[in-house]
Short mmCIF file of C-alpha atoms in Angstrom, two decimals:
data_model
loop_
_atom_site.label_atom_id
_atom_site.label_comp_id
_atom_site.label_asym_id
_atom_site.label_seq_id
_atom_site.Cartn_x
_atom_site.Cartn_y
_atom_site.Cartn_z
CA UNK K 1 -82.20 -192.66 5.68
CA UNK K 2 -81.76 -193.94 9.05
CA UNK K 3 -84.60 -195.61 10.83
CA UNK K 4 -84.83 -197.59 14.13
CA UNK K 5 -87.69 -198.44 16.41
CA UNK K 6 -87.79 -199.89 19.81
CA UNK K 7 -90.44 -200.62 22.57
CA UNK K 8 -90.47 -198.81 25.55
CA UNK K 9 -93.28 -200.44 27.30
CA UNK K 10 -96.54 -202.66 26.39
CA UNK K 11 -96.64 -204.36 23.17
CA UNK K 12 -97.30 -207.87 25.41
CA UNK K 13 -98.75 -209.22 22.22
CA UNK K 14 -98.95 -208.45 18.43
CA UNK K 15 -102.12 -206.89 18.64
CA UNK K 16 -101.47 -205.03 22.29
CA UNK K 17 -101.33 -201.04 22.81
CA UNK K 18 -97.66 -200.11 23.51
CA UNK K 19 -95.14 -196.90 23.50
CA UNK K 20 -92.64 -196.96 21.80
CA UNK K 21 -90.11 -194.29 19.65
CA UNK K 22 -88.86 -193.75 15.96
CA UNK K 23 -85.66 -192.77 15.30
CA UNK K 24 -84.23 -190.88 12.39
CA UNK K 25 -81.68 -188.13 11.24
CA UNK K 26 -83.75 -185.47 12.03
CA UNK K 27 -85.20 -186.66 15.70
CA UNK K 28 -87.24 -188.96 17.95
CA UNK K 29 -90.55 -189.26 17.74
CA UNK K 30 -92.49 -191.04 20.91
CA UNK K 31 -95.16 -193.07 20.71
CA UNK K 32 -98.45 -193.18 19.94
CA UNK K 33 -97.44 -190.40 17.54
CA UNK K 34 -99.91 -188.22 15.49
CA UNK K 35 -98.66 -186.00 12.46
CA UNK K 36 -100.40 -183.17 11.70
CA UNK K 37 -100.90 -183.16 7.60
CA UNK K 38 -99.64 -180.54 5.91
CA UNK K 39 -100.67 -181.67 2.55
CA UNK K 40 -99.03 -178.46 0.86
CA UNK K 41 -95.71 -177.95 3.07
CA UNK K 42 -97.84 -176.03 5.25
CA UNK K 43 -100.22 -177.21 7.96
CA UNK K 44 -103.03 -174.56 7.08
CA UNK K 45 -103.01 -171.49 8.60
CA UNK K 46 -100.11 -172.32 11.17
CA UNK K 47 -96.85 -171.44 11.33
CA UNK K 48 -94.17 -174.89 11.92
CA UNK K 49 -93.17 -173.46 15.03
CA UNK K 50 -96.94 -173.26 16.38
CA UNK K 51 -97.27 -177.02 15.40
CA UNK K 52 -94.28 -177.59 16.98
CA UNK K 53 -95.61 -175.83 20.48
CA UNK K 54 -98.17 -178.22 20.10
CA UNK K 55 -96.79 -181.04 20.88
CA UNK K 56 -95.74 -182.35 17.22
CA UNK K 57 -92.76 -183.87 16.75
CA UNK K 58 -93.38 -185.18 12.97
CA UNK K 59 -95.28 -184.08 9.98
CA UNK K 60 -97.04 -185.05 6.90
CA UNK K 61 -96.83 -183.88 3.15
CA UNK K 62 -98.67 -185.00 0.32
CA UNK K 63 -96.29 -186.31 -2.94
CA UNK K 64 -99.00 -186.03 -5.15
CA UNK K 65 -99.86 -182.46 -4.83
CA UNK K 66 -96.28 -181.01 -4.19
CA UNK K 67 -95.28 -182.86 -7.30
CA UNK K 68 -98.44 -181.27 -9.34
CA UNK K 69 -97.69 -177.73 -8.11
CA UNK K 70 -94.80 -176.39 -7.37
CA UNK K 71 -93.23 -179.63 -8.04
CA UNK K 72 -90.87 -181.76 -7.10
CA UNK K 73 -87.78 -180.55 -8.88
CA UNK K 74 -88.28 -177.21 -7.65
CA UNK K 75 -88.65 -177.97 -4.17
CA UNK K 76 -85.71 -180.38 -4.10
CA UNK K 77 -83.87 -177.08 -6.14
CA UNK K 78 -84.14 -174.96 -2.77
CA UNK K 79 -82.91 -177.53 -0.88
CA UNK K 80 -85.73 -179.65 0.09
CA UNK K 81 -89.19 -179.92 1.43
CA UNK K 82 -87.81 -179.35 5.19
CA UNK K 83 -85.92 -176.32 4.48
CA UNK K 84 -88.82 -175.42 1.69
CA UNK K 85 -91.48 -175.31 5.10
CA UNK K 86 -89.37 -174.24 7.36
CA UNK K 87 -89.53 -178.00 9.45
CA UNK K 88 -86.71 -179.45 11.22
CA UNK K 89 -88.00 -182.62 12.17
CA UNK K 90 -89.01 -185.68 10.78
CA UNK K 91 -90.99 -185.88 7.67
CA UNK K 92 -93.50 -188.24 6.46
CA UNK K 93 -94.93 -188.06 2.88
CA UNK K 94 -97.68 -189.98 1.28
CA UNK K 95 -97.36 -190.87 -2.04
CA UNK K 96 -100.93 -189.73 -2.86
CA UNK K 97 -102.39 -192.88 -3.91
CA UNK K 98 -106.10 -191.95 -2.07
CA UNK K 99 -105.58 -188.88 -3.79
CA UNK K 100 -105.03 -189.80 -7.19
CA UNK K 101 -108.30 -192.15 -6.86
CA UNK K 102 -110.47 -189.40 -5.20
CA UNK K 103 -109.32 -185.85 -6.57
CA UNK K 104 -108.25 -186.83 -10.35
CA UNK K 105 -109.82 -187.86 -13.14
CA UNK K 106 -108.67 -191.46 -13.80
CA UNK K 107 -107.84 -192.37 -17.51
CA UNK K 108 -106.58 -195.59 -16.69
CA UNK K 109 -104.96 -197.85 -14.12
CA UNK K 110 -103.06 -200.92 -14.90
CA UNK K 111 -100.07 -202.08 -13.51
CA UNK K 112 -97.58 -199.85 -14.85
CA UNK K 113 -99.34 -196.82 -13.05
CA UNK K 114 -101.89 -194.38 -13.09
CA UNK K 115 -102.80 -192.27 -15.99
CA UNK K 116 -105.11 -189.41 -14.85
CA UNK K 117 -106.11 -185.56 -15.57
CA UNK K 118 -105.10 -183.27 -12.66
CA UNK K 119 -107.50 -181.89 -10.82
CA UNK K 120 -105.79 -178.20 -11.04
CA UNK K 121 -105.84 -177.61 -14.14
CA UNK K 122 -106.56 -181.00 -16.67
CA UNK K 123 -103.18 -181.70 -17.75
CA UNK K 124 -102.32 -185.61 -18.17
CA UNK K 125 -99.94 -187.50 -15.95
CA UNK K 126 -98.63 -190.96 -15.98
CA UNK K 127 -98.17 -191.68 -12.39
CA UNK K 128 -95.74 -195.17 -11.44
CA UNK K 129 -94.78 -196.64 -8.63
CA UNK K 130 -90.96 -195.30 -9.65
CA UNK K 131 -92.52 -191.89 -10.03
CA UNK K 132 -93.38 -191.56 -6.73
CA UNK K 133 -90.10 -192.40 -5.20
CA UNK K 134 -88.90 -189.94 -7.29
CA UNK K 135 -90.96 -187.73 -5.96
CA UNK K 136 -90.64 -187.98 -2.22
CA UNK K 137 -86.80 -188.74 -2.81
CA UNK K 138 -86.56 -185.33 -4.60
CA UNK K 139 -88.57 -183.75 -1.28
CA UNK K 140 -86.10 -184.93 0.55
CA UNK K 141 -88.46 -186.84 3.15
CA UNK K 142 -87.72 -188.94 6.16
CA UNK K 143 -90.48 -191.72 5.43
CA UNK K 144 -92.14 -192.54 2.34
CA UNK K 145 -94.95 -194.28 1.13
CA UNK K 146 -95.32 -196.37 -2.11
CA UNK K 147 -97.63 -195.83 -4.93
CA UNK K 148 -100.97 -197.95 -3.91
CA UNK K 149 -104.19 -198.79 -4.73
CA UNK K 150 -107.04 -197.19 -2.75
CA UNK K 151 -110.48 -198.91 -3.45
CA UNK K 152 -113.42 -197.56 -1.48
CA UNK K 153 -114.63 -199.37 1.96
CA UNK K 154 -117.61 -201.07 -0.02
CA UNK K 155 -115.74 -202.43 -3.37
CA UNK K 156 -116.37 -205.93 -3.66
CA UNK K 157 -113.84 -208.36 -2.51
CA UNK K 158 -112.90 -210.05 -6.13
CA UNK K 159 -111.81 -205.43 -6.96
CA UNK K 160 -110.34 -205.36 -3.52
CA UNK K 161 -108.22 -208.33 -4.23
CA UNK K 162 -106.87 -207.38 -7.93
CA UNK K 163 -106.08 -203.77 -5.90
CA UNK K 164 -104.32 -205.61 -3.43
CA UNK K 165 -102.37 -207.70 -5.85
CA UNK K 166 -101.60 -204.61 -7.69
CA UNK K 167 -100.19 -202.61 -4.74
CA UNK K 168 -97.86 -206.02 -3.64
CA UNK K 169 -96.22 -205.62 -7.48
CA UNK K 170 -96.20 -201.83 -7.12
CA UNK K 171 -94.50 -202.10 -3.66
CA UNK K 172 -91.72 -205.05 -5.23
CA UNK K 173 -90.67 -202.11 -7.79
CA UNK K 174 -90.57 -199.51 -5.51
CA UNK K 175 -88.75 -201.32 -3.13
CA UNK K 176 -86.17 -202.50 -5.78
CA UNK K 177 -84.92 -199.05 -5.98
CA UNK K 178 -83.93 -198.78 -2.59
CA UNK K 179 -84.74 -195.23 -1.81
CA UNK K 180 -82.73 -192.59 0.43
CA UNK K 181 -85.82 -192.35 2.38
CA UNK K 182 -87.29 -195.06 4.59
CA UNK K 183 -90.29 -196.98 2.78
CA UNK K 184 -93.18 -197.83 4.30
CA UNK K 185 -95.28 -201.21 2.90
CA UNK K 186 -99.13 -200.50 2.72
CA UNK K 187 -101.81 -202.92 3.83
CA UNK K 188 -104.65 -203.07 1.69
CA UNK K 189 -107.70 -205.44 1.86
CA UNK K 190 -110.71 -203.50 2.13
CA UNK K 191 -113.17 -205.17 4.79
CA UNK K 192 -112.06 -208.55 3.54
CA UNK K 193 -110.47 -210.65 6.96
CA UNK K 194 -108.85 -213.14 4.91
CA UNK K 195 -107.64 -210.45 2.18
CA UNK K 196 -106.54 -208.36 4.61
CA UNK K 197 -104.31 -211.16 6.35
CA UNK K 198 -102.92 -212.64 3.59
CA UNK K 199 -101.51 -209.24 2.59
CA UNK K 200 -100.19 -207.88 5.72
CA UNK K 201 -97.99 -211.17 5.72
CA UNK K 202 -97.06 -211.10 2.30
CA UNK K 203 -95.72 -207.19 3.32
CA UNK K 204 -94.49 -208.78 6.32
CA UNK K 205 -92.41 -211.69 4.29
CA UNK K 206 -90.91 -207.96 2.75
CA UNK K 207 -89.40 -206.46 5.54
CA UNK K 208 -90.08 -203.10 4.93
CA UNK K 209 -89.07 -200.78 7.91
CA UNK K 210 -92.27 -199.63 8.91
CA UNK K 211 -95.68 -200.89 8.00
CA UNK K 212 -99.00 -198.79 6.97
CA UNK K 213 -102.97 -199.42 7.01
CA UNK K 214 -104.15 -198.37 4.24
CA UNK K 215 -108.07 -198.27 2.92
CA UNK K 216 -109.48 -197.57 5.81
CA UNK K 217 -111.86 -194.48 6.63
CA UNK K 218 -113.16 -194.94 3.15
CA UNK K 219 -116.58 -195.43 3.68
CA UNK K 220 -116.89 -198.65 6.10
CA UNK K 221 -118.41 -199.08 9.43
CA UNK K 222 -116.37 -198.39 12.23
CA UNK K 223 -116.39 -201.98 13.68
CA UNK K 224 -114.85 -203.21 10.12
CA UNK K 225 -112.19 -200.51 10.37
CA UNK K 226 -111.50 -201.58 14.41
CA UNK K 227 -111.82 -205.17 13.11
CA UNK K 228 -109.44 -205.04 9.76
CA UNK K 229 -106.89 -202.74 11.91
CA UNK K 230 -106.56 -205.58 14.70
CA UNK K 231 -106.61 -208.05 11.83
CA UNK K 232 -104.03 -206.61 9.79
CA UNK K 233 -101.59 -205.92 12.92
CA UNK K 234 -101.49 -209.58 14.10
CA UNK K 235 -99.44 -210.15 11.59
CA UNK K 236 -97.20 -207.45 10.88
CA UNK K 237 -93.92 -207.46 12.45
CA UNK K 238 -93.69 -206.21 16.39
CA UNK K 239 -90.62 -204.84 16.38
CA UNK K 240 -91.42 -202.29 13.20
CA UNK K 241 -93.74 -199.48 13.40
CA UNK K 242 -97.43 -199.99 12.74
CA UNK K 243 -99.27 -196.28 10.92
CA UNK K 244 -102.79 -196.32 10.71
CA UNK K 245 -103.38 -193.80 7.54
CA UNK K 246 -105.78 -191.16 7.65
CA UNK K 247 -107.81 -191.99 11.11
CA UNK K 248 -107.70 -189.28 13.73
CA UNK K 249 -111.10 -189.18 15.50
CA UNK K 250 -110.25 -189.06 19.42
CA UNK K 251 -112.26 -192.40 19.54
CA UNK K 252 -110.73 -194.13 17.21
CA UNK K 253 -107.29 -193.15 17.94
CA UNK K 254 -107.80 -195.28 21.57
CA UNK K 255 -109.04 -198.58 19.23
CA UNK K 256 -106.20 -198.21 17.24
CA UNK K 257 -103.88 -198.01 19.91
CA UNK K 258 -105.58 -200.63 21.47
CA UNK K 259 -104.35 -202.82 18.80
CA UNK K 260 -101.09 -202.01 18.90
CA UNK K 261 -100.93 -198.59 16.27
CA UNK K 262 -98.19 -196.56 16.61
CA UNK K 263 -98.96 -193.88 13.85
CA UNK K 264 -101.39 -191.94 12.61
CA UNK K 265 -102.43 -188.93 10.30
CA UNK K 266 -105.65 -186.86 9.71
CA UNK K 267 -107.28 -183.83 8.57
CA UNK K 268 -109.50 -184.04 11.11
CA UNK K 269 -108.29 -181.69 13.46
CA UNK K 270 -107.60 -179.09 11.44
CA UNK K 271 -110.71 -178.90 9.22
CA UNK K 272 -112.75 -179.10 12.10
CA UNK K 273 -111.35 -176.65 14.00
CA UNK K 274 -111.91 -173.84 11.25
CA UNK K 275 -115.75 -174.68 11.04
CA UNK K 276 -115.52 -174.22 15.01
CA UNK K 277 -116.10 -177.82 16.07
CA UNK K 278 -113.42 -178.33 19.20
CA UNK K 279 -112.63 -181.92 20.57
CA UNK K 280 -113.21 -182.00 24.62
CA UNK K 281 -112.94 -185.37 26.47
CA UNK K 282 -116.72 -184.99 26.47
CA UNK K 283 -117.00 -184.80 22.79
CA UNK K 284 -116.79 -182.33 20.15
CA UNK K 285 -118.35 -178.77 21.21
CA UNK K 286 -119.49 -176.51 18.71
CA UNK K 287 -118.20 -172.80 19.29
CA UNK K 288 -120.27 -171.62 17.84
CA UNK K 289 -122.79 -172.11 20.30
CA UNK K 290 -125.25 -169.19 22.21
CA UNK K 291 -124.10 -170.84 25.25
CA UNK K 292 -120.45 -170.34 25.00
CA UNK K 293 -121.26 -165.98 23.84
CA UNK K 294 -120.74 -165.34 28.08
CA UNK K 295 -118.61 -168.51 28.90
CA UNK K 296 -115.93 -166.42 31.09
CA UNK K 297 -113.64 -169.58 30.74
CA UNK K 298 -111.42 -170.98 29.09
CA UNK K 299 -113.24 -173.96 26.53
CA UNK K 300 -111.13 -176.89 28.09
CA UNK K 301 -110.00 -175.62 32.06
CA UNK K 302 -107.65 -178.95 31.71
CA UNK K 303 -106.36 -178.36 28.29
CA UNK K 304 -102.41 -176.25 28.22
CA UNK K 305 -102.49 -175.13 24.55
CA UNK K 306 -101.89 -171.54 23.54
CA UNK K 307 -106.22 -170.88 23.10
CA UNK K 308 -106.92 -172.23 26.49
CA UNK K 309 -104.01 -170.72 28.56
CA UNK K 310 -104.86 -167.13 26.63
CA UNK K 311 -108.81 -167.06 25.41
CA UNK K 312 -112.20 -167.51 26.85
CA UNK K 313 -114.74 -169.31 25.40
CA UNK K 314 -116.93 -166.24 24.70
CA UNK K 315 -113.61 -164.62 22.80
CA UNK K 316 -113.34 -167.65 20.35
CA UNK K 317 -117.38 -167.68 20.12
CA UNK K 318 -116.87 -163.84 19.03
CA UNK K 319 -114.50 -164.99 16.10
CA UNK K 320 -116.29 -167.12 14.85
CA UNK K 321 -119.45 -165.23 14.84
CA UNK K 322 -117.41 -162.75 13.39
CA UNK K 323 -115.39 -165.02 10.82
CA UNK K 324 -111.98 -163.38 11.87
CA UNK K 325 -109.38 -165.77 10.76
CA UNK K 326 -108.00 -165.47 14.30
CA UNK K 327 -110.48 -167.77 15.17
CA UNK K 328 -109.69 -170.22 12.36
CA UNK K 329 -105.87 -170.47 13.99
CA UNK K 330 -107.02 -170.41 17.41
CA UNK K 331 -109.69 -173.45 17.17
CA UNK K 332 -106.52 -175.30 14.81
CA UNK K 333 -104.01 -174.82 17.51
CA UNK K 334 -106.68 -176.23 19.95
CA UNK K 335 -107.58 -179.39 18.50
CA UNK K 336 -104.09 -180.49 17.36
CA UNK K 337 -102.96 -179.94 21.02
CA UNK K 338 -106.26 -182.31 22.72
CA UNK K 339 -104.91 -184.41 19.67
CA UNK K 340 -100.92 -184.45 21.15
CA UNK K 341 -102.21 -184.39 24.81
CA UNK K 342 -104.37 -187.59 23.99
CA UNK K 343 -101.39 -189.68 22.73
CA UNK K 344 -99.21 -188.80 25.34
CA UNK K 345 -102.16 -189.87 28.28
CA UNK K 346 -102.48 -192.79 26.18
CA UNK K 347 -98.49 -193.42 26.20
CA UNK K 348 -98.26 -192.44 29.86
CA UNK K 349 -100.85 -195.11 30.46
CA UNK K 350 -99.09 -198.07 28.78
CA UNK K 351 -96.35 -197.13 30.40
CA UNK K 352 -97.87 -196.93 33.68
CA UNK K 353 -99.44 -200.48 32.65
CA UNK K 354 -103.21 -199.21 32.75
CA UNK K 355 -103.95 -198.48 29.23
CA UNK K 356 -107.00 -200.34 29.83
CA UNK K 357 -108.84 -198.47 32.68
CA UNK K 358 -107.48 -195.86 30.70
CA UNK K 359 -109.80 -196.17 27.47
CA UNK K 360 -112.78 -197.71 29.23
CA UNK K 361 -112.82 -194.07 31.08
CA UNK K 362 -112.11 -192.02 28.06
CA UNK K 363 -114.70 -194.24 25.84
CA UNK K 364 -117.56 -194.33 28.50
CA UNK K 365 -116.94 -190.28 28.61
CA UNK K 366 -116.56 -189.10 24.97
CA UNK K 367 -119.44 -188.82 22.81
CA UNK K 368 -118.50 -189.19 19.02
CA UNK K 369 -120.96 -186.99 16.34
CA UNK K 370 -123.29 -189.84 15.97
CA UNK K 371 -124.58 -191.45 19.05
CA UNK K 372 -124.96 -194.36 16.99
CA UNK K 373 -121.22 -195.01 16.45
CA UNK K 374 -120.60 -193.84 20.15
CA UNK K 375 -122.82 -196.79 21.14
CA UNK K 376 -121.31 -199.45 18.46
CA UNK K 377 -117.57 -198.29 19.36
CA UNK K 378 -118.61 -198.50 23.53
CA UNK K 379 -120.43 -202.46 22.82
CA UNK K 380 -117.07 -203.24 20.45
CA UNK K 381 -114.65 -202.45 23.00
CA UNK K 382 -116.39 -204.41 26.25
CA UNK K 383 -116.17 -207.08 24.65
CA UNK K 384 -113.24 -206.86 22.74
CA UNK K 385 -110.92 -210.07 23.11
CA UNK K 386 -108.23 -208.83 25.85
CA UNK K 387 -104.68 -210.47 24.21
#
């Protein structure tokens, strides 16, 4: 699969925010880039072409559950996980590693693989690194990830280490069967500095086309995830893509980018939009709310997606209180589009050469969940190093 990545503007230094674009077969994707997940070949409860509208030029599927149900095979015998979703652009797929470390019951892990019960229905599976490129070469992706080995944020460093180790082999064998789609190498490391480094350059030495962050948003602070991001991108390659795996908080997209991220894919949005919490530049809003059940307006007056430009405030409040599904789509549709709009200020900003002023505005204005992490993220980035 074709891949190619340039700079368009920024990226002064290997740990600087810049814009940039991917291209494959299927398309151009401009960044900072986030992918909506569609874990199942379906970004829930919208249709592609409503994922599309919102500013989404790639997506993200999950190898590990496509190949436990409907599988793999069967997919690739109706011509593919694009066709299969109905998605004509690119296509991102994660091997599942968190997965198979969070959702299944592990048997054992050693370095041929992973032998685990399935969390569907018990059945055992002997997941390898070469099982996983089957997988996602079977889907029919765009970009694949290897087979790693997640370790929660608080795993002491001597378990973080033998994981890291573990992944390096497990990347060597996957790489060895050079793929039809492009693979990504993972950075692992947990909240280790020197870990961290010494693995992004041994995935460096690799040259892999594109480079992940992986282990992160497992249970760490946020400083150690800003810190082992920055760490782990000083000394990757500048002129492949950097993807920040499963991070999509408004907040910490800006850090990321900061340090020079280009990728990035979450849940986030989605999940919180159908409990009816809705990212504003001033925070998260819960629709919920009394005080939106006569709010004439539109939620975000600055926001273009389909629920601003069409619904009031009161109208999604009425859903909700109601539990219409309407609402679920509606809220969805809403916070993948502040999502989009976000990375394309921040892109317009590096391009316009002040990304800086840029996130001291937007950090000084948002207000993350926990006022504790609003104040830790604020102190982090004033006195951030500026290279």
């Amino acid at each position: 699969m074709a891949l190619a990545f340039r700079l368009d503007g920024g990226g002064e230094g290997p740990a600087a925010p810049r814009a940039g674009a991917l291209t494959t077969d299927r398309g151009e994707v401009r960044t900072p880039a986030f992918m909506p997940v569609g874990t199942l070949a379906t970004v829930k409860a919208l249709t592609p072409d409503e994922v599309a509208a919102t500013g989404a030029s790639i997506a993200l599927v999950n190898a590990y559950h496509l190949y436990l149900r409907p599988g793999h095979r069967l997919i690739e015998s109706l011509g593919g996980v694009h066709r299969f979703m109905g998605w004509d652009g690119p296509i991102l797929s994660d091997s599942g590693g968190y997965q198979v470390f969070s959702l299944a019951r592990l048997l054992r892990v050693d370095d041929e693989g992973v032998r685990f019960r399935s969390h569907l229905d018990g059945s055992e599976h002997h997941y390898t690194p070469e099982l996983a490129v089957e997988v996602q070469s079977a889907l029919g992706v765009d970009i694949a990830m290897p087979l790693d080995h997640v370790l929660p944020g608080d795993t002491p460093t001597p378990d973080q280490r033998d994981a890291a180790e573990r992944t390096l082999r497990w990347f060597d064998r996957s790489q060895a069967l050079d793929p039809a789609p492009a693979l990504f190498a993972i950075v692992q490391g947990g909240v280790d500095e020197e870990l961290r480094r010494w693995h992004a350059r041994e995935l460096a030495a690799r040259e892999a086309p594109g480079y992940a962050i992986g282990g992160l948003s497992v249970g760490e602070s946020k400083a150690e995830q800003y810190a082992m991001t920055e760490v782990a991108c000083r000394e990757l390659p500048v002129d492949r893509p950097r993807y920040l795996m499963g991070v999509g908080s408004p907040e910490d997209l800006v850090h990321a980018v900061a340090a020079s991220v280009d990728l990035f894919d979450c849940v986030l949005p989605t999940r919180l939009g159908r409990t009816g919490s809705l990212f504003t530049d001033d925070g998260r809003v819960n629709i919920k709310s009394a005080r939106f059940r006569d709010c004439a307006t539109p939620l975000d007056p600055d926001c273009d997606c389909m629920t601003c430009a069409n619904y009031s405030a009161a109208y999604l409040n009425h859903l909700f209180r109601n539990d219409e599904l309407l609402g679920y789509r509606l809220a969805s549709i809403h916070n993948l589009r502040y999502i989009q709009r976000l990375c394309e200020r921040m892109r317009a900003a590096i391009l316009g050469g002040d990304f800086d002023a840029f996130a001291d505005e937007f950090l000084a204005r948002y207000q993350p969940a926990d006022e504790a992490a609003r104040t830790e993220q604020r102190a982090r980035w004033q006195t951030r190093p500026r290279a």
